[in-house]
mmCIF file of C-alpha atoms in Angstrom:
data_model
loop_
_atom_site.group_PDB
_atom_site.id
_atom_site.type_symbol
_atom_site.label_atom_id
_atom_site.label_comp_id
_atom_site.label_asym_id
_atom_site.label_seq_id
_atom_site.Cartn_x
_atom_site.Cartn_y
_atom_site.Cartn_z
ATOM 1 C CA ASP A 1 120.175 89.537 92.820
ATOM 2 C CA ILE A 2 116.916 88.270 94.249
ATOM 3 C CA GLN A 3 114.184 87.970 91.625
ATOM 4 C CA MET A 4 110.508 88.551 92.325
ATOM 5 C CA THR A 5 107.747 86.723 90.467
ATOM 6 C CA GLN A 6 103.982 87.089 90.678
ATOM 7 C CA SER A 7 101.054 84.905 89.734
ATOM 8 C CA PRO A 8 98.752 85.128 88.015
ATOM 9 C CA SER A 9 99.810 87.860 85.591
ATOM 10 C CA SER A 10 96.160 88.816 85.274
ATOM 11 C CA VAL A 11 92.868 87.860 86.886
ATOM 12 C CA SER A 12 89.310 88.608 85.901
ATOM 13 C CA ALA A 13 86.911 89.107 88.778
ATOM 14 C CA SER A 14 83.522 90.535 89.704
ATOM 15 C CA ILE A 15 82.423 92.964 92.359
ATOM 16 C CA GLY A 16 82.281 91.182 95.691
ATOM 17 C CA ASP A 17 84.758 88.451 94.713
ATOM 18 C CA ARG A 18 87.734 87.456 96.789
ATOM 19 C CA VAL A 19 90.993 87.843 94.852
ATOM 20 C CA THR A 20 94.324 86.277 95.831
ATOM 21 C CA ILE A 21 97.670 87.254 94.299
ATOM 22 C CA THR A 22 100.897 85.407 94.971
ATOM 23 C CA CYS A 23 104.436 86.780 95.041
ATOM 24 C CA ARG A 24 107.540 84.635 95.250
ATOM 25 C CA ALA A 25 111.116 85.689 95.996
ATOM 26 C CA SER A 26 114.003 83.664 94.573
ATOM 27 C CA GLN A 27 115.661 83.721 98.017
ATOM 28 C CA GLY A 28 114.286 84.246 101.493
ATOM 29 C CA ILE A 29 113.528 87.841 102.458
ATOM 30 C CA SER A 30 111.946 87.209 105.872
ATOM 31 C CA SER A 31 108.937 89.546 106.074
ATOM 32 C CA TRP A 32 110.546 92.339 104.095
ATOM 33 C CA LEU A 33 107.879 92.650 101.450
ATOM 34 C CA ALA A 34 105.545 95.425 100.325
ATOM 35 C CA TRP A 35 102.489 95.508 98.076
ATOM 36 C CA TYR A 36 101.407 98.404 95.865
ATOM 37 C CA GLN A 37 98.352 99.258 93.793
ATOM 38 C CA GLN A 38 98.699 101.196 90.555
ATOM 39 C CA LYS A 39 95.976 102.650 88.353
ATOM 40 C CA PRO A 40 96.618 103.796 84.757
ATOM 41 C CA GLY A 41 98.518 107.062 84.543
ATOM 42 C CA LYS A 42 99.106 107.212 88.294
ATOM 43 C CA ALA A 43 101.977 106.456 90.624
ATOM 44 C CA PRO A 44 101.851 103.252 92.663
ATOM 45 C CA LYS A 45 100.283 103.471 96.112
ATOM 46 C CA LEU A 46 101.503 101.550 99.137
ATOM 47 C CA LEU A 47 98.989 99.023 100.470
ATOM 48 C CA ILE A 48 100.909 96.608 102.695
ATOM 49 C CA TYR A 49 104.349 96.746 104.299
ATOM 50 C CA ALA A 50 106.314 94.170 106.277
ATOM 51 C CA ALA A 51 104.304 91.481 104.481
ATOM 52 C CA SER A 52 101.146 91.893 106.550
ATOM 53 C CA SER A 53 100.885 95.431 107.965
ATOM 54 C CA LEU A 54 98.194 97.640 106.466
ATOM 55 C CA HIS A 55 99.375 101.096 105.436
ATOM 56 C CA SER A 56 97.490 104.047 106.895
ATOM 57 C CA GLY A 57 94.206 104.731 105.132
ATOM 58 C CA VAL A 58 94.089 101.442 103.218
ATOM 59 C CA PRO A 59 90.739 99.618 103.502
ATOM 60 C CA SER A 60 90.698 96.544 105.698
ATOM 61 C CA ARG A 61 89.512 94.335 102.812
ATOM 62 C CA PHE A 62 93.194 94.273 101.777
ATOM 63 C CA SER A 63 95.419 91.860 103.661
ATOM 64 C CA GLY A 64 98.854 90.349 103.255
ATOM 65 C CA SER A 65 100.534 87.224 104.544
ATOM 66 C CA GLY A 66 103.647 85.134 104.150
ATOM 67 C CA SER A 67 107.326 85.131 104.990
ATOM 68 C CA GLY A 68 110.541 83.763 103.572
ATOM 69 C CA THR A 69 109.917 83.274 99.858
ATOM 70 C CA ASP A 70 106.129 83.025 99.477
ATOM 71 C CA PHE A 71 103.683 85.857 100.003
ATOM 72 C CA THR A 72 100.014 86.533 99.328
ATOM 73 C CA LEU A 73 97.890 89.623 98.834
ATOM 74 C CA THR A 74 94.179 89.065 99.367
ATOM 75 C CA ILE A 75 91.378 91.435 98.460
ATOM 76 C CA ASN A 76 88.138 90.509 100.183
ATOM 77 C CA SER A 77 84.886 91.659 98.573
ATOM 78 C CA LEU A 78 86.362 93.370 95.509
ATOM 79 C CA GLN A 79 85.132 96.926 94.995
ATOM 80 C CA PRO A 80 84.964 98.936 91.721
ATOM 81 C CA GLU A 81 87.945 101.061 92.761
ATOM 82 C CA ASP A 82 90.101 97.929 93.216
ATOM 83 C CA PHE A 83 90.446 97.231 89.500
ATOM 84 C CA ALA A 84 94.130 98.006 89.034
ATOM 85 C CA THR A 85 97.564 96.428 88.769
ATOM 86 C CA TYR A 86 99.255 95.136 91.909
ATOM 87 C CA TYR A 87 102.997 94.850 92.502
ATOM 88 C CA CYS A 88 105.080 93.250 95.202
ATOM 89 C CA GLN A 89 108.525 94.600 96.147
ATOM 90 C CA ARG A 90 111.369 93.170 98.183
ATOM 91 C CA ALA A 91 112.368 95.485 101.014
ATOM 92 C CA ASP A 92 115.160 93.532 102.703
ATOM 93 C CA SER A 93 118.054 95.271 100.929
ATOM 94 C CA PHE A 94 118.833 97.066 97.705
ATOM 95 C CA PRO A 95 118.289 96.675 94.818
ATOM 96 C CA PHE A 96 114.635 97.028 95.746
ATOM 97 C CA THR A 97 113.221 94.778 93.059
ATOM 98 C CA PHE A 98 109.567 94.828 92.082
ATOM 99 C CA GLY A 99 107.499 91.950 90.781
ATOM 100 C CA PRO A 100 106.135 92.118 87.214
ATOM 101 C CA GLY A 101 102.626 92.937 88.356
ATOM 102 C CA THR A 102 99.174 91.336 88.427
ATOM 103 C CA LYS A 103 96.353 93.075 86.616
ATOM 104 C CA VAL A 104 92.895 92.724 88.157
ATOM 105 C CA ASP A 105 90.229 93.445 85.606
ATOM 106 C CA PHE A 106 86.478 93.120 85.309
ATOM 107 C CA LYS A 107 85.044 89.750 84.381
ATOM 108 C CA GLN B 1 101.238 115.327 104.633
ATOM 109 C CA VAL B 2 104.271 114.618 102.490
ATOM 110 C CA GLN B 3 104.115 115.739 98.883
ATOM 111 C CA LEU B 4 106.698 115.224 96.161
ATOM 112 C CA GLN B 5 106.609 117.463 93.089
ATOM 113 C CA GLN B 6 108.696 116.473 90.083
ATOM 114 C CA SER B 7 110.025 118.772 87.398
ATOM 115 C CA GLY B 8 112.241 118.441 84.369
ATOM 116 C CA PRO B 9 112.185 118.004 80.587
ATOM 117 C CA GLY B 10 110.178 115.293 78.916
ATOM 118 C CA LEU B 11 112.445 114.944 75.905
ATOM 119 C CA VAL B 12 116.159 114.211 75.914
ATOM 120 C CA LYS B 13 118.425 113.532 72.951
ATOM 121 C CA PRO B 14 120.470 110.325 72.784
ATOM 122 C CA SER B 15 123.922 110.552 74.444
ATOM 123 C CA GLN B 16 122.823 113.575 76.497
ATOM 124 C CA THR B 17 122.002 113.823 80.211
ATOM 125 C CA LEU B 18 118.564 113.296 81.709
ATOM 126 C CA SER B 19 117.964 115.659 84.636
ATOM 127 C CA LEU B 20 114.956 115.652 86.964
ATOM 128 C CA THR B 21 114.231 117.330 90.289
ATOM 129 C CA CYS B 22 111.904 116.317 93.112
ATOM 130 C CA ALA B 23 110.763 119.028 95.518
ATOM 131 C CA ILE B 24 109.737 117.853 98.982
ATOM 132 C CA SER B 25 107.043 119.361 101.195
ATOM 133 C CA GLY B 26 105.967 118.009 104.555
ATOM 134 C CA ASP B 27 109.334 116.381 105.279
ATOM 135 C CA SER B 28 113.031 117.188 105.060
ATOM 136 C CA VAL B 29 115.561 115.785 102.633
ATOM 137 C CA SER B 30 117.956 115.751 105.616
ATOM 138 C CA THR B 31 115.743 113.598 107.837
ATOM 139 C CA ASN B 32 117.357 110.637 109.547
ATOM 140 C CA ASN B 33 114.174 108.595 109.146
ATOM 141 C CA ALA B 34 113.785 108.251 105.395
ATOM 142 C CA ALA B 35 115.586 107.989 102.076
ATOM 143 C CA TRP B 36 114.852 109.666 98.766
ATOM 144 C CA ASN B 37 114.624 107.524 95.666
ATOM 145 C CA TRP B 38 114.266 107.506 91.908
ATOM 146 C CA ILE B 39 112.309 104.709 90.252
ATOM 147 C CA ARG B 40 111.365 104.324 86.615
ATOM 148 C CA GLN B 41 108.725 102.332 84.775
ATOM 149 C CA SER B 42 108.637 101.124 81.203
ATOM 150 C CA PRO B 43 106.758 98.335 79.405
ATOM 151 C CA SER B 44 109.994 96.434 78.820
ATOM 152 C CA ARG B 45 111.553 96.808 82.293
ATOM 153 C CA GLY B 46 108.519 97.208 84.550
ATOM 154 C CA LEU B 47 109.154 99.103 87.779
ATOM 155 C CA GLU B 48 112.899 99.541 88.195
ATOM 156 C CA TRP B 49 114.526 101.079 91.280
ATOM 157 C CA LEU B 50 117.429 103.313 90.222
ATOM 158 C CA GLY B 51 118.921 104.675 93.404
ATOM 159 C CA ARG B 52 118.561 106.798 96.510
ATOM 160 C CA THR B 53 120.186 109.396 98.720
ATOM 161 C CA TYR B 54 119.851 109.653 102.486
ATOM 162 C CA TYR B 55 121.331 111.379 105.508
ATOM 163 C CA ARG B 56 122.602 109.514 108.557
ATOM 164 C CA SER B 57 125.052 111.989 110.097
ATOM 165 C CA LYS B 58 126.511 112.227 106.609
ATOM 166 C CA TRP B 59 125.167 111.733 103.081
ATOM 167 C CA TYR B 60 124.990 108.323 101.471
ATOM 168 C CA ASN B 61 123.940 107.022 98.069
ATOM 169 C CA ASP B 62 122.904 103.588 96.831
ATOM 170 C CA TYR B 63 122.597 102.874 93.107
ATOM 171 C CA ALA B 64 121.318 100.007 90.995
ATOM 172 C CA VAL B 65 124.107 98.109 89.247
ATOM 173 C CA SER B 66 122.343 98.541 85.902
ATOM 174 C CA VAL B 67 122.861 102.332 85.952
ATOM 175 C CA LYS B 68 125.660 102.775 88.479
ATOM 176 C CA SER B 69 128.201 104.091 85.969
ATOM 177 C CA ARG B 70 125.779 106.739 84.648
ATOM 178 C CA ILE B 71 123.683 107.935 87.591
ATOM 179 C CA THR B 72 124.019 110.665 90.203
ATOM 180 C CA ILE B 73 121.419 111.487 92.850
ATOM 181 C CA ASN B 74 122.091 114.648 94.836
ATOM 182 C CA PRO B 75 120.298 116.321 97.731
ATOM 183 C CA ASP B 76 119.787 120.080 97.790
ATOM 184 C CA THR B 77 119.209 121.085 101.397
ATOM 185 C CA SER B 78 118.765 124.783 100.605
ATOM 186 C CA LYS B 79 115.706 123.987 98.461
ATOM 187 C CA ASN B 80 114.611 120.797 100.252
ATOM 188 C CA GLN B 81 114.756 118.735 97.106
ATOM 189 C CA PHE B 82 116.818 116.084 95.394
ATOM 190 C CA SER B 83 117.789 115.460 91.821
ATOM 191 C CA LEU B 84 118.511 112.723 89.313
ATOM 192 C CA GLN B 85 121.107 112.891 86.600
ATOM 193 C CA LEU B 86 121.436 110.018 84.156
ATOM 194 C CA ASN B 87 124.244 110.377 81.632
ATOM 195 C CA SER B 88 124.684 109.020 78.117
ATOM 196 C CA VAL B 89 121.028 108.134 77.663
ATOM 197 C CA THR B 90 119.746 105.848 74.917
ATOM 198 C CA PRO B 91 116.201 105.088 73.758
ATOM 199 C CA GLU B 92 116.177 102.227 76.310
ATOM 200 C CA ASP B 93 116.076 104.908 79.025
ATOM 201 C CA THR B 94 112.673 106.072 77.809
ATOM 202 C CA ALA B 95 110.322 105.591 80.754
ATOM 203 C CA VAL B 96 108.110 107.248 83.321
ATOM 204 C CA TYR B 97 110.386 108.411 86.119
ATOM 205 C CA TYR B 98 109.143 108.684 89.697
ATOM 206 C CA CYS B 99 110.682 110.098 92.826
ATOM 207 C CA ALA B 100 109.649 108.423 96.063
ATOM 208 C CA ARG B 101 110.285 108.509 99.783
ATOM 209 C CA ASP B 102 111.186 105.273 101.487
ATOM 210 C CA ARG B 103 111.106 104.405 105.146
ATOM 211 C CA ARG B 104 112.681 101.033 105.838
ATOM 212 C CA ALA B 105 112.845 100.343 102.098
ATOM 213 C CA THR B 106 109.084 100.733 101.619
ATOM 214 C CA PHE B 107 107.939 103.511 99.281
ATOM 215 C CA ASP B 108 105.160 105.375 101.080
ATOM 216 C CA ASN B 109 105.067 108.616 99.087
ATOM 217 C CA TRP B 110 105.535 109.080 95.341
ATOM 218 C CA GLY B 111 105.837 111.965 92.940
ATOM 219 C CA GLN B 112 103.402 112.358 90.088
ATOM 220 C CA GLY B 113 105.712 110.809 87.492
ATOM 221 C CA THR B 114 107.457 112.315 84.467
ATOM 222 C CA LEU B 115 107.454 110.666 81.060
ATOM 223 C CA VAL B 116 110.944 111.074 79.633
ATOM 224 C CA THR B 117 111.418 110.185 75.984
ATOM 225 C CA VAL B 118 114.903 109.722 74.572
ATOM 226 C CA SER B 119 114.792 110.642 70.923
ATOM 227 C CA SER B 120 116.587 112.842 68.422
#
C-alpha cells in the first residue's frame, strides 16, 4: 500500500505567519490528494481536494499545490482559528490512507 | 446541507460485535454520486479508513485489508442510513469512529464521531 508522510509533525507559529506543511506519498498519486483540518474533539473538515482545489466555504488563505509524490499545504496570514492539526489523504484508490498529521500551535 | 448523525453504544466487551449506525439527511444512501464510509481514529493508528458502501446500479463494498475478515457495512434504504459491524473486537479496536460521505474519494461530510471503548 501507498504510505503517506507529513513534515513537520508540529510547527509553532504566530498570528499573521505563513505556514507550510508538506505531504509525501510513497508512490505517485497524480493530483489525488486532499487536506483536512481537525480541532480537538471534532471531526476533520475538508479544506483542499484534488491537491489544489479549495473546498466550498474555506478561506482563501488556504492553498494547496503539488502532484505525483510531493504536496504542500500553505496557510497565508495565520488566524487564531487556524490552530489545529492538519492531515493529508490519498484519494487515488482505496485504501484511502491518511498522513500522521501536523499540529500547528501557538508560538 | 448534508448531515450525518451517528448512534450506537460507546462500550463493547472483548470478542463481541461493535455496531454503529449513521443516519443521512440532505442526501440519499442510494445516490450514484457518493459513497458512505467508516473511518476511525486512535492515538496509535491515527486516522484509519475502514470501508465503504455505495450504489452504482447495484450495491458495492470496499474494505480495508486490516479489518476485511471482521467488517460489514450495510446500507438501509428504508431509513436512509448505513451501518458498521465489526466482529471479534479487542482493546486495539478502541477508537473514535466516524461516518463520512465521499465524492471521488474525498471526505466532504463527517458525522460527529463516537468514542467506542472495548473493555470488559
